[in-house]
Coordinates of C-alpha atoms in Angstrom, one line a residue:
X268 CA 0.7 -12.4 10.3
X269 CA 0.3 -10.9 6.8
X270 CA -1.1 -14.4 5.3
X271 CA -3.0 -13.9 8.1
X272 CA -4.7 -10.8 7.9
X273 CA -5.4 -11.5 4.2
X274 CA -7.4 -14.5 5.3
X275 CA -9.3 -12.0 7.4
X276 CA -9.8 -9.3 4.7
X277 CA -10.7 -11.8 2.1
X278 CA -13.4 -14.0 4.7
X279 CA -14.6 -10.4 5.6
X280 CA -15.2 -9.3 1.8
X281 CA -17.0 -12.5 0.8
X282 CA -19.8 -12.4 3.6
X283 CA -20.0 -8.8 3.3
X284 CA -21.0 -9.7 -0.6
X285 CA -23.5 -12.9 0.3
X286 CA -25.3 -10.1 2.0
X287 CA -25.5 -8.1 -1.0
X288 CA -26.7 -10.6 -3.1
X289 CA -29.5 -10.9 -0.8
X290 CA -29.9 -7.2 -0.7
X291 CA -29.7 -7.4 -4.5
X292 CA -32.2 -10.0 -4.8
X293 CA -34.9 -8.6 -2.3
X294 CA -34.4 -5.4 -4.7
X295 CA -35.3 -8.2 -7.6
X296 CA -38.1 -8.7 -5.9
X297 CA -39.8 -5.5 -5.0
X298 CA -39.2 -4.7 -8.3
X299 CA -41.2 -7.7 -9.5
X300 CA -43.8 -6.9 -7.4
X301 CA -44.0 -3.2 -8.4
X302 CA -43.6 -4.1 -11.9
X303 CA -46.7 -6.4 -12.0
X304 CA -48.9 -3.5 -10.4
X305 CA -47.7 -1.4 -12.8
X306 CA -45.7 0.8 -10.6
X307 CA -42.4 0.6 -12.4
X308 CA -40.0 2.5 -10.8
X309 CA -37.2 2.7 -13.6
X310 CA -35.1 0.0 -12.1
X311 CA -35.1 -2.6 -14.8
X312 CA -35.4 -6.3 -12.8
X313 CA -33.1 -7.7 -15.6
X314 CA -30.2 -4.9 -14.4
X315 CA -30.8 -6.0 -11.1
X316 CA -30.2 -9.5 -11.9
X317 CA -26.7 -8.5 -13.9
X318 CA -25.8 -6.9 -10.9
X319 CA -26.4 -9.8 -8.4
X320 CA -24.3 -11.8 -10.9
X321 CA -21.7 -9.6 -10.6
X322 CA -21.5 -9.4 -7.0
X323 CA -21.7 -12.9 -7.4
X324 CA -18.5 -13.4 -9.8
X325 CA -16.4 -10.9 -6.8
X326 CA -17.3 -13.3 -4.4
X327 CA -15.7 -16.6 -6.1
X328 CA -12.8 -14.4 -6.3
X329 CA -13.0 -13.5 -2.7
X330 CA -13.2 -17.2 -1.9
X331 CA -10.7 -17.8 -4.4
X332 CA -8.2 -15.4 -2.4
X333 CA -9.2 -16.6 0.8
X334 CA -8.4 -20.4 0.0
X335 CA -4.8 -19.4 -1.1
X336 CA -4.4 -17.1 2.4
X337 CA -5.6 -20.8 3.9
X338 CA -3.0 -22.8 2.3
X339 CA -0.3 -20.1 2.9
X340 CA -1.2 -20.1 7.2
X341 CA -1.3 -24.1 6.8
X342 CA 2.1 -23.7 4.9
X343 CA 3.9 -21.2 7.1
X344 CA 2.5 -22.8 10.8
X345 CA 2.6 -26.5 9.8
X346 CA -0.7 -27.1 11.2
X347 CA -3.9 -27.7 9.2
X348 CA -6.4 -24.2 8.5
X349 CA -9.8 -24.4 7.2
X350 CA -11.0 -21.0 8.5
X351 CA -10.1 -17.5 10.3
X352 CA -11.6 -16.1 13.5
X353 CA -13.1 -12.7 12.5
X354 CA -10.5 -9.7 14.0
X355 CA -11.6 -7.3 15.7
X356 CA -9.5 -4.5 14.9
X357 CA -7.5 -2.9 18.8
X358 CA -9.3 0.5 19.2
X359 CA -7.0 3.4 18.3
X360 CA -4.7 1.6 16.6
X361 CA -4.9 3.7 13.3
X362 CA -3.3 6.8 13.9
X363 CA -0.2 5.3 15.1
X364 CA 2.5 6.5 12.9
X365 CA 1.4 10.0 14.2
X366 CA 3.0 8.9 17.5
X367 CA 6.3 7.7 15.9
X368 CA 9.1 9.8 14.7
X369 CA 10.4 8.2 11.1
X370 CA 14.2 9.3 11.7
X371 CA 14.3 7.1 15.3
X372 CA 11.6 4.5 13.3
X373 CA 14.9 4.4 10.9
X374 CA 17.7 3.8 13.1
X375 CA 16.1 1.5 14.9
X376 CA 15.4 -0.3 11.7
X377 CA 19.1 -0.3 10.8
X378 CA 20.1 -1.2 14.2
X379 CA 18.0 -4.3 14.7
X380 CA 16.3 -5.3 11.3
X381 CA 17.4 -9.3 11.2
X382 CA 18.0 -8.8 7.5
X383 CA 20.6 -5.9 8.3
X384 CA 22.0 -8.2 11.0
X385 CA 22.9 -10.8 8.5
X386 CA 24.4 -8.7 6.0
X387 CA 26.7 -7.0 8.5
X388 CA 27.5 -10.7 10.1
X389 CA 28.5 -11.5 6.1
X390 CA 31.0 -8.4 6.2
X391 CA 32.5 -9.9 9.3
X392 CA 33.0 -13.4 7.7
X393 CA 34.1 -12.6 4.6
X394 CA 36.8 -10.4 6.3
X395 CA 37.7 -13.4 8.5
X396 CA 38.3 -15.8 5.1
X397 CA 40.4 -12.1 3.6
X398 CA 42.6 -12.6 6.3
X399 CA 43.3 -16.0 6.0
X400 CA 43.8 -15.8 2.3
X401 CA 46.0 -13.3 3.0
X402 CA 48.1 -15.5 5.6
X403 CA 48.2 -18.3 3.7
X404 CA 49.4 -16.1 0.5
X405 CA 52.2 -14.0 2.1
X406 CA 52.9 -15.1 6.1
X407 CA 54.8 -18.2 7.1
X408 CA 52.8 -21.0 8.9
X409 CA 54.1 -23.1 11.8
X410 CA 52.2 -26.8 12.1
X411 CA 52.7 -29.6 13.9
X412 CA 52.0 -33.1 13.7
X413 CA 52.2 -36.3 15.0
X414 CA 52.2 -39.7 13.0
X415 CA 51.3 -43.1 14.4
X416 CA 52.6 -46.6 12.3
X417 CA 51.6 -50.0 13.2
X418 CA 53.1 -53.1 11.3
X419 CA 51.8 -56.0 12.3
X420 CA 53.9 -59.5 10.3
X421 CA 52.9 -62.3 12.9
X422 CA 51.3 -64.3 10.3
X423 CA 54.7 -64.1 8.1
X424 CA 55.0 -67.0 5.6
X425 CA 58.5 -67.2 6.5
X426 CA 58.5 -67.5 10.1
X427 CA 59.6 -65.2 13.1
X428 CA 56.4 -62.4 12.9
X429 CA 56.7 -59.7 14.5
X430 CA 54.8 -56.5 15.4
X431 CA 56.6 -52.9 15.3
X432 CA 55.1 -49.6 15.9
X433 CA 56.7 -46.0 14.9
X434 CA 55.7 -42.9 16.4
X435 CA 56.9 -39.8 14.7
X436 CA 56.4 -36.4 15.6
X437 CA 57.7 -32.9 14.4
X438 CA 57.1 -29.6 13.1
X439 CA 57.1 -28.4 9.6
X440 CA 57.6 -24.6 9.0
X441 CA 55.5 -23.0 5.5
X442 CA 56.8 -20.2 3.9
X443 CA 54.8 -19.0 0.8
X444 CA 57.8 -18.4 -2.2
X445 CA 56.2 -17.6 -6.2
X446 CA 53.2 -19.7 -5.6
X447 CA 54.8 -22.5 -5.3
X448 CA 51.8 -24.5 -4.4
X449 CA 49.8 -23.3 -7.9
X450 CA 46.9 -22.1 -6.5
X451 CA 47.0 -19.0 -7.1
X452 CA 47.1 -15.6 -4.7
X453 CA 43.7 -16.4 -2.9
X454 CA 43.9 -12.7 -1.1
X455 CA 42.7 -11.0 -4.1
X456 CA 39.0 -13.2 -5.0
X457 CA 38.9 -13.0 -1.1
X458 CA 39.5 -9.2 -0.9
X459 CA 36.5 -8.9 -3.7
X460 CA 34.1 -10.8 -1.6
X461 CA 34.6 -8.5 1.2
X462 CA 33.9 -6.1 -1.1
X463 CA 31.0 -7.5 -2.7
X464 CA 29.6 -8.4 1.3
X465 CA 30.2 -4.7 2.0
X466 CA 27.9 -3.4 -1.1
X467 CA 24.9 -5.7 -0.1
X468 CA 25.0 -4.3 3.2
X469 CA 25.0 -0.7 2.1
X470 CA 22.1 -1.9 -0.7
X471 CA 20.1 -4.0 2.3
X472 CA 20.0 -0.4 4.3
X473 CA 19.3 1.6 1.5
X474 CA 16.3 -0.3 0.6
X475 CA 15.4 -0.9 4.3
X476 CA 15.7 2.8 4.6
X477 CA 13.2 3.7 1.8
X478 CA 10.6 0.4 2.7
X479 CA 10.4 2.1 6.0
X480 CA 9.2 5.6 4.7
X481 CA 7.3 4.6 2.4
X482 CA 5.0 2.3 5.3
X483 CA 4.8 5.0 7.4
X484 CA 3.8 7.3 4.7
X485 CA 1.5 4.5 3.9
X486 CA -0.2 4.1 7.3
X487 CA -0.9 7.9 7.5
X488 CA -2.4 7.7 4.2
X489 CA -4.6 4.4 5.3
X490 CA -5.2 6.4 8.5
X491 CA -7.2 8.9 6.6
X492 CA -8.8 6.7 4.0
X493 CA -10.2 4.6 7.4
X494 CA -11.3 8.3 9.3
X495 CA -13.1 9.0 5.8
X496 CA -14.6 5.4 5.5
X497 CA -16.1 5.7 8.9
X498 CA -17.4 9.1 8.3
X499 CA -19.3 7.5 5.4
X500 CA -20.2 4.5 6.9
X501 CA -21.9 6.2 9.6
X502 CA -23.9 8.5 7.5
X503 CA -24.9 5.7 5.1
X504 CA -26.4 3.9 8.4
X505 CA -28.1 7.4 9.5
X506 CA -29.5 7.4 5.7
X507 CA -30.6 4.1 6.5
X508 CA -32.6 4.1 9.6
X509 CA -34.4 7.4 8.3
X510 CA -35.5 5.3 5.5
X511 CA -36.7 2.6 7.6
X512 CA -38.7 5.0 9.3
X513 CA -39.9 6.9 6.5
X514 CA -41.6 3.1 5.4
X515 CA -42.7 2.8 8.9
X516 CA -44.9 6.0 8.3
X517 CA -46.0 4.6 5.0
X518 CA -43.8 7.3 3.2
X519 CA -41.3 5.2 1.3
X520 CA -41.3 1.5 -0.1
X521 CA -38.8 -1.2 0.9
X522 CA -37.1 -1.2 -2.4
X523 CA -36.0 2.5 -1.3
X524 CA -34.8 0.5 2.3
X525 CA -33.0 -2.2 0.2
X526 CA -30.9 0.2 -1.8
X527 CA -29.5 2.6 1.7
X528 CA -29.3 -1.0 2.8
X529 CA -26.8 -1.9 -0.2
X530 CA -25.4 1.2 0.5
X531 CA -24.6 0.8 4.1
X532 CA -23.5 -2.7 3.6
X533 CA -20.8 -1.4 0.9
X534 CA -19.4 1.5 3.1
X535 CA -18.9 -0.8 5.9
X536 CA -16.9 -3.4 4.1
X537 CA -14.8 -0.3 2.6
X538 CA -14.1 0.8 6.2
X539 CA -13.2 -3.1 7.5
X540 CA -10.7 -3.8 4.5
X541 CA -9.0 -0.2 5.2
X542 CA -8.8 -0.7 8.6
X543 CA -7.5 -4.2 8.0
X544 CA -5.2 -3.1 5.1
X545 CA -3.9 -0.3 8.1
X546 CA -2.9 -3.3 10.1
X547 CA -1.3 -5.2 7.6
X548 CA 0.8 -2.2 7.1
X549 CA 1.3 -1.9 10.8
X550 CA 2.5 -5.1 11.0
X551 CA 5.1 -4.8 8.3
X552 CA 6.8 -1.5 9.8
X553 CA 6.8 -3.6 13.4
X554 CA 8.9 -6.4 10.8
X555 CA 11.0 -3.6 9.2
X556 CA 11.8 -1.8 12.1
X557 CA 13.0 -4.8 14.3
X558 CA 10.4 -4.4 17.0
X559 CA 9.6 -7.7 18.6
X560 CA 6.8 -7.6 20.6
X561 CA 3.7 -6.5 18.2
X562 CA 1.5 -6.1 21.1
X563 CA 3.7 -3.1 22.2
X564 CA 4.4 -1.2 19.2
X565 CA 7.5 1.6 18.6

């Protein structure tokens, strides 16, 4: 889901910047046009051209990013990907984290995190083998067995074959005396791998602990950045249909439309990565917190 999303914020970025290269150039061009009337504004044509090439440059890299997203969905779903739907983002779903209480978020993370699961299930292992080190070091063992011999001398060279069988079976009582086998006491290495199992699971909470704070802090601070985004966004859009209007009464020129246009276009794709970044985030406490369904949240 991460791979994902990154897909989705990278395929976002990179049309988001085709249209300000076009925003860019119509700029070039009213400033051309201006410039041969003599009406030079002050925006040199040769700055706006350094800046298309910019936005250019960011959007190789967006396309560079998005290919590697590609390959990493083709990689982790086995199935060939050449492009990403565009998301649209479920309404209300920044803000969450206001509606989950970290302590509970924890424990549940602790309780049903797989990674926590499989460090436990280590402890529980490694304490099986301990105990069996321990029985083979210091308590007798009791086997049995059962032995099966067939002789078979019908083709003898000296006449009179014969076939025999011999069945044998008993049991044979272990008692562990000095070492005598020379292998060592194998309850101590074992006793230090229980140990050893023990710590990682301690170490897997710990930092399970402290990645789920920190993503809930995280969402609350993408929360805002997305409520400030908007608020920008919408008053860049405001900005710009005032300007339309104003050239609509003759009282601005388009280059003036092309700019709040740049403007508008750039606030927006601020507010779509956020809100996508708030996902990605979202996402990852669902992981960290052991929730399975991601449709139906904490």
């Amino acid at each position: 889901m991460d791979a994902y999303l990154v897909a989705i914020q990278a395929s976002t970025r990179a049309s988001s910047l085709r249209q300000r290269q076009a925003l860019v150039a119509r700029q070039v061009s009213a400033q051309s046009v201006l410039s041969e009337e003599g009406l030079d504004l002050g925006a040199s044509v040769s700055s706006l051209r350094s800046e298309r090439a910019g936005i250019a440059s960011e959007e190789a890299l967006e396309q560079s990013r998005l290919s590697q997203a590609l390959s990493d969905l083709a990689l982790l779903t086995g199935t060939v990907v050449t492009d990403v739907e565009r998301l649209r983002v479920p309404r209300g779903i920044t803000g969450t984290e206001r509606r989950i209480d970290v302590e509970t978020a924890v424990q549940s993370g602790l309780r049903d995190n797989p990674l926590v699961m499989v460090a436990a299930l280590d402890v529980v292992g490694t304490e099986l083998l301990r105990r069996q080190a321990m029985a083979s070091d210091f308590s007798p063992v009791l086997s049995a067995y059962a032995l099966l011999e067939e002789e078979d001398r019908e083709a003898s060279r000296f006449g009179g074959g014969s076939v025999s069988e011999d069945t044998t079976v008993g049991v044979t009582l272990s008692i562990p005396l000095f070492n005598s086998r020379g292998d060592g006491i194998a309850t101590l290495p074992a006793t230090v791998d229980v140990r050893q199992a023990a710590l990682e699971y301690h170490a897997v909470q710990r930092q399970l602990e402290t990645q789920i704070r920190v993503t809930h802090a995280r969402m609350g601070q993408l929360s805002a950045a997305v409520r400030q985004s908007s608020s920008a966004t919408r008053s860049a859009n405001s900005a710009l249909a005032e300007e339309r209007r104003r050239v609509t009464a003759g009282e601005s020129l388009d280059l003036a439309v092309a700019s709040r246009a740049l403007r508008s276009n750039a606030a927006r794709e601020r507010e779509v990565f956020q809100q996508v970044e708030y996902m990605r985030a979202w996402a990852r406490f669902q992981y960290l917190t052991g929730v399975a369904d991601y449709g139906s949240g904490i």
